[in-house]
């Protein structure tokens, strides 16, 4: 790493590795470049970050703290124990330690995936019945498909004749063949699990109970081995409308849960988990408020300060430029304002 402008003492400081991580690994805009400006070189980014750190470790954290790796926080934690730092720096450390904690990240990821789910439902066909059927064909057939009428199946599989092309027909055939193969694999896994369950439990009552349950879901004991060009033989099961709605809702909840828990194998979760646009400002603000009132140090002065922040950042309707702010952003702006005043 280029450290031309750093003295010998700084070159052996772990901050050099942290800055190298920020420059090369994290997605950070080091300056608001105009369209006609050339790309900032890596050496310039390193110099800018080093200069900022030497000028003010607090400002360094305010600008880059959210992009650090969790293990970086130990460096700053040790720094406040071995050097003279102000209260602002200590407050930053505590905020970012909480932000990078496993518990906070898990909650943040789940919230982002939930918001991404809502966006996918509203703007794409990812959670359409047909696409969910392709992703989990066995569960779909057990809970939804076997109870559909022929008219409902035709509506589900309706092809857009106006945009019908040979390529679309080929892709549709490929998708259905892949779905059939996946369904066969799921059936085999289910049968293996059933055999293992029977081995672990020698009770005739439990074996018969498991057999009845499999029949109840549609009698899928034998994998589908027909050639892919043959139509699937269909046996419709008749149940009441409330039962159909209940099973469909169960299928939807399972597919939503699969997405939020990261089980959709072909989905790029990094595009959601690391994207701040999926943060929920209202929920994050509520989390921060709940944390404050659960604290043992929420004295009168802190309460007044907290309510001032709530009034300024939460109760006011956010404008377009502030819609992506979260509780940590609010804190960072608050500390930054204090630094400017001091």
CSV table of C-alpha atoms in Angstrom, one decimal:
chain,number,residue,atom,x,y,z
A,1,UNK,CA,0.0,0.0,0.0
A,2,UNK,CA,1.2,3.5,-0.8
A,3,UNK,CA,2.1,5.4,2.3
A,4,UNK,CA,4.4,8.1,0.9
A,5,UNK,CA,2.9,10.8,3.0
A,6,UNK,CA,3.0,8.9,6.2
A,7,UNK,CA,5.8,8.9,8.7
A,8,UNK,CA,7.5,5.7,9.9
A,9,UNK,CA,5.4,5.4,13.1
A,10,UNK,CA,2.1,5.6,11.2
A,11,UNK,CA,3.3,3.1,8.5
A,12,UNK,CA,3.3,0.3,11.1
A,13,UNK,CA,-0.1,1.3,12.6
A,14,UNK,CA,-3.0,-1.1,11.9
A,15,UNK,CA,-4.9,1.9,10.6
A,16,UNK,CA,-3.0,1.5,7.3
A,17,UNK,CA,-4.7,-1.9,6.8
A,18,UNK,CA,-8.0,-0.5,7.8
A,19,UNK,CA,-7.7,2.3,5.2
A,20,UNK,CA,-6.5,-0.2,2.6
A,21,UNK,CA,-9.7,-2.2,3.3
A,22,UNK,CA,-11.9,0.9,2.9
A,23,UNK,CA,-10.2,1.9,-0.3
A,24,UNK,CA,-10.1,-1.5,-2.0
A,25,UNK,CA,-13.0,-3.5,-0.5
A,26,UNK,CA,-15.8,-1.1,0.6
A,27,UNK,CA,-18.0,0.8,-1.8
A,28,UNK,CA,-17.3,4.3,-0.7
A,29,UNK,CA,-17.4,7.6,-2.6
A,30,UNK,CA,-14.4,9.6,-1.4
A,31,UNK,CA,-15.6,12.8,-3.0
A,32,UNK,CA,-18.7,13.9,-4.9
A,33,UNK,CA,-17.1,13.8,-8.4
A,34,UNK,CA,-18.9,15.5,-11.3
A,35,UNK,CA,-19.6,13.7,-14.5
A,36,UNK,CA,-16.7,15.2,-16.3
A,37,UNK,CA,-14.1,14.5,-13.5
A,38,UNK,CA,-11.7,11.6,-13.9
A,39,UNK,CA,-11.8,8.7,-11.5
A,40,UNK,CA,-9.8,9.3,-8.3
A,41,UNK,CA,-6.7,7.1,-8.1
A,42,UNK,CA,-6.2,4.6,-5.3
A,43,UNK,CA,-3.2,6.5,-4.0
A,44,UNK,CA,-5.3,9.7,-3.8
A,45,UNK,CA,-8.0,7.9,-1.8
A,46,UNK,CA,-5.5,6.5,0.6
A,47,UNK,CA,-3.9,9.9,1.1
A,48,UNK,CA,-7.3,11.5,1.7
A,49,UNK,CA,-8.3,8.9,4.3
A,50,UNK,CA,-4.9,9.1,6.1
A,51,UNK,CA,-5.1,12.9,6.2
A,52,UNK,CA,-8.6,12.8,7.6
A,53,UNK,CA,-7.6,10.2,10.3
A,54,UNK,CA,-4.6,12.3,11.4
A,55,UNK,CA,-6.7,15.4,11.5
A,56,UNK,CA,-9.5,13.9,13.5
A,57,UNK,CA,-10.2,10.2,14.3
A,58,UNK,CA,-13.7,11.1,15.3
A,59,UNK,CA,-14.4,12.6,11.8
A,60,UNK,CA,-12.8,9.6,10.3
A,61,UNK,CA,-15.2,7.3,12.1
A,62,UNK,CA,-18.2,9.5,11.2
A,63,UNK,CA,-17.3,9.3,7.5
A,64,UNK,CA,-16.2,5.6,7.3
A,65,UNK,CA,-17.5,3.9,10.4
A,66,UNK,CA,-20.5,2.2,8.7
A,67,UNK,CA,-18.2,0.6,6.1
A,68,UNK,CA,-15.7,-0.9,8.5
A,69,UNK,CA,-15.5,-4.7,9.0
A,70,UNK,CA,-16.7,-5.7,12.5
A,71,UNK,CA,-13.2,-6.8,13.6
A,72,UNK,CA,-11.9,-3.3,12.9
A,73,UNK,CA,-13.7,-2.0,15.9
A,74,UNK,CA,-11.3,-3.6,18.3
A,75,UNK,CA,-8.6,-1.2,17.0
A,76,UNK,CA,-10.6,1.9,17.8
A,77,UNK,CA,-11.7,0.4,21.1
A,78,UNK,CA,-8.1,-0.1,22.1
A,79,UNK,CA,-7.3,3.4,20.8
A,80,UNK,CA,-9.6,5.1,23.3
A,81,UNK,CA,-7.9,3.1,26.2
A,82,UNK,CA,-4.4,4.0,25.2
A,83,UNK,CA,-4.7,7.7,24.1
A,84,UNK,CA,-6.4,10.9,25.1
A,85,UNK,CA,-9.7,11.0,23.2
A,86,UNK,CA,-12.7,13.2,23.8
A,87,UNK,CA,-16.3,12.2,24.6
A,88,UNK,CA,-17.4,12.5,21.0
A,89,UNK,CA,-15.0,9.8,20.0
A,90,UNK,CA,-16.1,7.5,22.8
A,91,UNK,CA,-19.7,8.0,21.8
A,92,UNK,CA,-18.8,7.1,18.2
A,93,UNK,CA,-17.1,3.9,19.3
A,94,UNK,CA,-20.1,2.7,21.2
A,95,UNK,CA,-22.5,3.5,18.4
A,96,UNK,CA,-20.4,1.7,15.8
A,97,UNK,CA,-19.7,-1.3,18.1
A,98,UNK,CA,-23.5,-1.7,18.4
A,99,UNK,CA,-24.0,-1.2,14.6
A,100,UNK,CA,-21.5,-3.9,13.7
A,101,UNK,CA,-22.6,-6.4,16.4
A,102,UNK,CA,-23.9,-9.7,15.2
A,103,UNK,CA,-27.3,-9.1,16.7
A,104,UNK,CA,-27.6,-5.7,15.0
A,105,UNK,CA,-26.5,-7.0,11.7
A,106,UNK,CA,-28.9,-9.9,11.8
A,107,UNK,CA,-31.8,-7.6,12.5
A,108,UNK,CA,-30.6,-5.1,9.8
A,109,UNK,CA,-30.4,-7.9,7.2
A,110,UNK,CA,-33.8,-9.3,8.0
A,111,UNK,CA,-35.4,-5.8,7.8
A,112,UNK,CA,-33.7,-5.2,4.5
A,113,UNK,CA,-34.8,-8.5,3.1
A,114,UNK,CA,-38.3,-7.8,4.2
A,115,UNK,CA,-38.4,-4.5,2.5
A,116,UNK,CA,-36.8,-6.0,-0.6
A,117,UNK,CA,-39.6,-8.7,-0.5
A,118,UNK,CA,-42.2,-5.9,-0.6
A,119,UNK,CA,-40.5,-4.3,-3.6
A,120,UNK,CA,-40.2,-7.5,-5.5
A,121,UNK,CA,-43.9,-8.2,-4.9
A,122,UNK,CA,-44.9,-4.8,-6.2
A,123,UNK,CA,-42.5,-4.3,-9.1
A,124,UNK,CA,-41.5,-7.8,-10.4
A,125,UNK,CA,-42.9,-11.2,-11.0
A,126,UNK,CA,-40.5,-12.9,-8.5
A,127,UNK,CA,-43.4,-13.7,-6.1
A,128,UNK,CA,-45.9,-14.5,-8.8
A,129,UNK,CA,-47.6,-17.9,-8.4
A,130,UNK,CA,-45.8,-19.2,-11.5
A,131,UNK,CA,-42.3,-18.2,-10.4
A,132,UNK,CA,-42.9,-19.6,-6.9
A,133,UNK,CA,-44.1,-22.8,-8.4
A,134,UNK,CA,-40.8,-23.1,-10.4
A,135,UNK,CA,-38.8,-22.5,-7.2
A,136,UNK,CA,-40.5,-25.1,-5.1
A,137,UNK,CA,-42.7,-27.3,-7.3
A,138,UNK,CA,-43.3,-30.1,-4.8
A,139,UNK,CA,-44.6,-27.8,-2.0
A,140,UNK,CA,-46.6,-25.9,-4.6
A,141,UNK,CA,-48.3,-29.0,-5.8
A,142,UNK,CA,-49.0,-30.3,-2.3
A,143,UNK,CA,-50.5,-27.1,-1.0
A,144,UNK,CA,-51.9,-25.4,-4.1
A,145,UNK,CA,-51.6,-27.1,-7.5
A,146,UNK,CA,-53.5,-30.3,-6.9
A,147,UNK,CA,-56.6,-28.3,-5.8
A,148,UNK,CA,-56.8,-26.1,-8.9
A,149,UNK,CA,-59.4,-26.5,-11.6
A,150,UNK,CA,-58.5,-26.8,-15.2
A,151,UNK,CA,-59.6,-23.3,-15.8
A,152,UNK,CA,-57.4,-21.9,-13.0
A,153,UNK,CA,-54.4,-23.8,-14.4
A,154,UNK,CA,-55.0,-22.4,-17.9
A,155,UNK,CA,-55.1,-18.9,-16.4
A,156,UNK,CA,-51.9,-19.5,-14.4
A,157,UNK,CA,-50.1,-20.9,-17.5
A,158,UNK,CA,-51.6,-18.4,-19.9
A,159,UNK,CA,-49.0,-17.5,-22.6
A,160,UNK,CA,-48.9,-14.0,-24.0
A,161,UNK,CA,-49.7,-14.8,-27.7
A,162,UNK,CA,-48.9,-11.3,-28.8
A,163,UNK,CA,-45.3,-11.6,-27.6
A,164,UNK,CA,-44.9,-15.3,-28.3
A,165,UNK,CA,-41.6,-16.2,-30.0
A,166,UNK,CA,-39.7,-19.3,-30.6
A,167,UNK,CA,-37.2,-18.3,-27.9
A,168,UNK,CA,-40.0,-17.7,-25.4
A,169,UNK,CA,-41.4,-21.2,-26.1
A,170,UNK,CA,-37.9,-22.8,-25.7
A,171,UNK,CA,-37.3,-20.9,-22.4
A,172,UNK,CA,-40.7,-22.0,-21.1
A,173,UNK,CA,-40.0,-25.6,-22.0
A,174,UNK,CA,-36.6,-25.4,-20.3
A,175,UNK,CA,-38.1,-23.9,-17.1
A,176,UNK,CA,-40.7,-26.7,-17.0
A,177,UNK,CA,-38.2,-29.4,-17.5
A,178,UNK,CA,-36.0,-28.0,-14.7
A,179,UNK,CA,-39.1,-27.8,-12.5
A,180,UNK,CA,-39.9,-31.4,-13.1
A,181,UNK,CA,-36.3,-32.5,-12.3
A,182,UNK,CA,-36.4,-30.4,-9.1
A,183,UNK,CA,-39.7,-32.0,-8.1
A,184,UNK,CA,-38.3,-35.5,-8.6
A,185,UNK,CA,-35.3,-34.6,-6.5
A,186,UNK,CA,-37.6,-33.2,-3.7
A,187,UNK,CA,-39.6,-36.4,-3.8
A,188,UNK,CA,-36.5,-38.6,-3.4
A,189,UNK,CA,-35.3,-36.4,-0.5
A,190,UNK,CA,-38.8,-36.7,1.1
A,191,UNK,CA,-38.8,-40.5,0.7
A,192,UNK,CA,-35.3,-40.8,2.2
A,193,UNK,CA,-36.3,-38.7,5.2
A,194,UNK,CA,-39.4,-40.9,5.6
A,195,UNK,CA,-37.4,-44.1,5.5
A,196,UNK,CA,-34.9,-42.7,8.1
A,197,UNK,CA,-37.8,-41.6,10.3
A,198,UNK,CA,-39.3,-45.1,10.2
A,199,UNK,CA,-35.9,-46.6,11.1
A,200,UNK,CA,-35.6,-44.3,14.1
A,201,UNK,CA,-39.1,-45.1,15.3
A,202,UNK,CA,-40.2,-48.7,15.4
A,203,UNK,CA,-43.7,-47.9,16.6
A,204,UNK,CA,-46.3,-49.2,14.2
A,205,UNK,CA,-48.6,-46.3,15.2
A,206,UNK,CA,-46.1,-43.6,14.2
A,207,UNK,CA,-45.3,-45.4,11.0
A,208,UNK,CA,-49.0,-45.6,10.0
A,209,UNK,CA,-49.5,-42.0,11.1
A,210,UNK,CA,-46.6,-40.8,8.8
A,211,UNK,CA,-48.0,-42.9,5.9
A,212,UNK,CA,-51.5,-41.3,6.3
A,213,UNK,CA,-49.9,-37.8,6.3
A,214,UNK,CA,-48.1,-38.5,3.0
A,215,UNK,CA,-51.4,-39.7,1.5
A,216,UNK,CA,-53.2,-36.6,2.8
A,217,UNK,CA,-50.9,-34.3,0.8
A,218,UNK,CA,-51.6,-35.9,-2.5
A,219,UNK,CA,-50.0,-39.4,-2.6
A,220,UNK,CA,-46.6,-38.4,-4.1
A,221,UNK,CA,-44.8,-41.6,-3.2
A,222,UNK,CA,-43.2,-42.4,-6.6
A,223,UNK,CA,-41.0,-39.9,-8.4
A,224,UNK,CA,-42.0,-38.7,-11.8
A,225,UNK,CA,-39.9,-40.5,-14.4
A,226,UNK,CA,-41.9,-39.8,-17.5
A,227,UNK,CA,-40.1,-38.2,-20.5
A,228,UNK,CA,-40.1,-34.4,-20.4
A,229,UNK,CA,-42.1,-34.1,-23.5
A,230,UNK,CA,-45.1,-36.0,-22.0
A,231,UNK,CA,-47.8,-34.0,-20.3
A,232,UNK,CA,-48.2,-34.5,-16.6
A,233,UNK,CA,-51.1,-36.7,-15.7
A,234,UNK,CA,-53.3,-34.8,-13.3
A,235,UNK,CA,-55.6,-35.9,-10.5
A,236,UNK,CA,-57.6,-33.0,-9.0
A,237,UNK,CA,-58.4,-33.1,-5.3
A,238,UNK,CA,-61.6,-31.5,-4.1
A,239,UNK,CA,-61.6,-29.5,-0.8
A,240,UNK,CA,-63.7,-26.5,0.5
A,241,UNK,CA,-62.8,-22.9,-0.4
A,242,UNK,CA,-61.7,-22.0,3.1
A,243,UNK,CA,-59.4,-25.0,3.1
A,244,UNK,CA,-57.9,-24.0,-0.2
A,245,UNK,CA,-57.3,-20.4,1.0
A,246,UNK,CA,-55.7,-21.7,4.1
A,247,UNK,CA,-53.3,-24.0,2.2
A,248,UNK,CA,-52.5,-21.2,-0.3
A,249,UNK,CA,-51.7,-18.9,2.6
A,250,UNK,CA,-49.4,-21.5,4.1
A,251,UNK,CA,-47.6,-21.8,0.8
A,252,UNK,CA,-47.1,-18.1,0.5
A,253,UNK,CA,-45.8,-17.8,4.0
A,254,UNK,CA,-43.3,-20.6,3.4
A,255,UNK,CA,-42.0,-18.9,0.2
A,256,UNK,CA,-41.7,-15.5,2.0
A,257,UNK,CA,-39.9,-17.2,4.9
A,258,UNK,CA,-37.6,-19.0,2.5
A,259,UNK,CA,-36.6,-15.6,1.0
A,260,UNK,CA,-36.1,-13.8,4.3
A,261,UNK,CA,-34.1,-16.7,5.7
A,262,UNK,CA,-31.8,-16.8,2.7
A,263,UNK,CA,-32.9,-20.1,1.3
A,264,UNK,CA,-33.5,-19.0,-2.3
A,265,UNK,CA,-30.4,-20.4,-3.9
A,266,UNK,CA,-30.5,-18.4,-7.1
A,267,UNK,CA,-31.1,-15.0,-5.5
A,268,UNK,CA,-28.2,-12.6,-5.0
A,269,UNK,CA,-28.6,-11.7,-1.3
A,270,UNK,CA,-25.5,-9.4,-1.3
A,271,UNK,CA,-27.4,-7.0,-3.5
A,272,UNK,CA,-29.9,-6.6,-0.6
A,273,UNK,CA,-28.0,-7.3,2.6
A,274,UNK,CA,-25.4,-4.5,1.9
A,275,UNK,CA,-27.8,-2.0,0.3
A,276,UNK,CA,-28.9,0.9,2.6
A,277,UNK,CA,-31.8,1.8,0.3
A,278,UNK,CA,-33.7,-1.1,1.9
A,279,UNK,CA,-33.4,0.4,5.4
A,280,UNK,CA,-36.6,1.4,7.1
A,281,UNK,CA,-36.2,4.8,8.7
A,282,UNK,CA,-39.3,4.6,10.8
A,283,UNK,CA,-38.3,1.1,12.2
A,284,UNK,CA,-34.7,2.1,12.8
A,285,UNK,CA,-35.8,5.3,14.7
A,286,UNK,CA,-38.2,3.2,16.8
A,287,UNK,CA,-35.3,0.7,17.6
A,288,UNK,CA,-33.1,3.6,18.7
A,289,UNK,CA,-35.9,5.1,20.9
A,290,UNK,CA,-36.6,1.7,22.5
A,291,UNK,CA,-32.9,1.2,23.2
A,292,UNK,CA,-32.8,4.7,24.9
A,293,UNK,CA,-35.6,3.9,27.2
A,294,UNK,CA,-34.2,0.5,28.1
A,295,UNK,CA,-30.9,2.2,29.1
A,296,UNK,CA,-29.9,2.7,32.7
A,297,UNK,CA,-28.3,6.1,32.0
A,298,UNK,CA,-31.2,7.9,30.5
A,299,UNK,CA,-31.1,10.9,32.9
A,300,UNK,CA,-33.0,14.2,32.4
A,301,UNK,CA,-30.3,15.8,30.3
A,302,UNK,CA,-30.1,12.8,28.0
A,303,UNK,CA,-33.9,12.7,27.8
A,304,UNK,CA,-34.1,16.3,26.7
A,305,UNK,CA,-31.4,15.7,24.1
A,306,UNK,CA,-33.1,12.5,22.9
A,307,UNK,CA,-36.5,14.3,22.6
A,308,UNK,CA,-34.9,17.1,20.6
A,309,UNK,CA,-33.5,14.6,18.2
A,310,UNK,CA,-36.8,12.8,17.9
A,311,UNK,CA,-38.5,16.1,17.2
A,312,UNK,CA,-35.9,17.1,14.5
A,313,UNK,CA,-35.4,13.8,12.7
A,314,UNK,CA,-38.3,11.5,13.4
A,315,UNK,CA,-41.5,13.4,13.8
A,316,UNK,CA,-40.9,15.6,10.9
A,317,UNK,CA,-41.8,14.2,7.5
A,318,UNK,CA,-38.4,13.3,5.8
A,319,UNK,CA,-37.7,14.9,2.4
A,320,UNK,CA,-36.4,13.1,-0.6
A,321,UNK,CA,-32.8,13.8,0.3
A,322,UNK,CA,-33.2,12.4,3.8
A,323,UNK,CA,-35.3,9.3,3.1
A,324,UNK,CA,-32.4,6.9,3.5
A,325,UNK,CA,-31.2,8.3,6.9
A,326,UNK,CA,-31.3,5.8,9.7
A,327,UNK,CA,-30.8,6.2,13.5
A,328,UNK,CA,-27.0,5.9,13.1
A,329,UNK,CA,-27.0,8.6,10.4
A,330,UNK,CA,-29.0,10.8,12.8
A,331,UNK,CA,-26.4,10.3,15.5
A,332,UNK,CA,-23.5,10.9,13.1
A,333,UNK,CA,-25.0,14.2,12.0
A,334,UNK,CA,-25.6,15.2,15.7
A,335,UNK,CA,-21.9,14.5,16.6
A,336,UNK,CA,-20.7,16.3,13.5
A,337,UNK,CA,-22.7,19.4,14.4
A,338,UNK,CA,-21.2,19.3,17.9
A,339,UNK,CA,-17.7,19.1,16.4
A,340,UNK,CA,-18.4,22.1,14.2
A,341,UNK,CA,-19.6,24.1,17.1
A,342,UNK,CA,-16.6,23.3,19.3
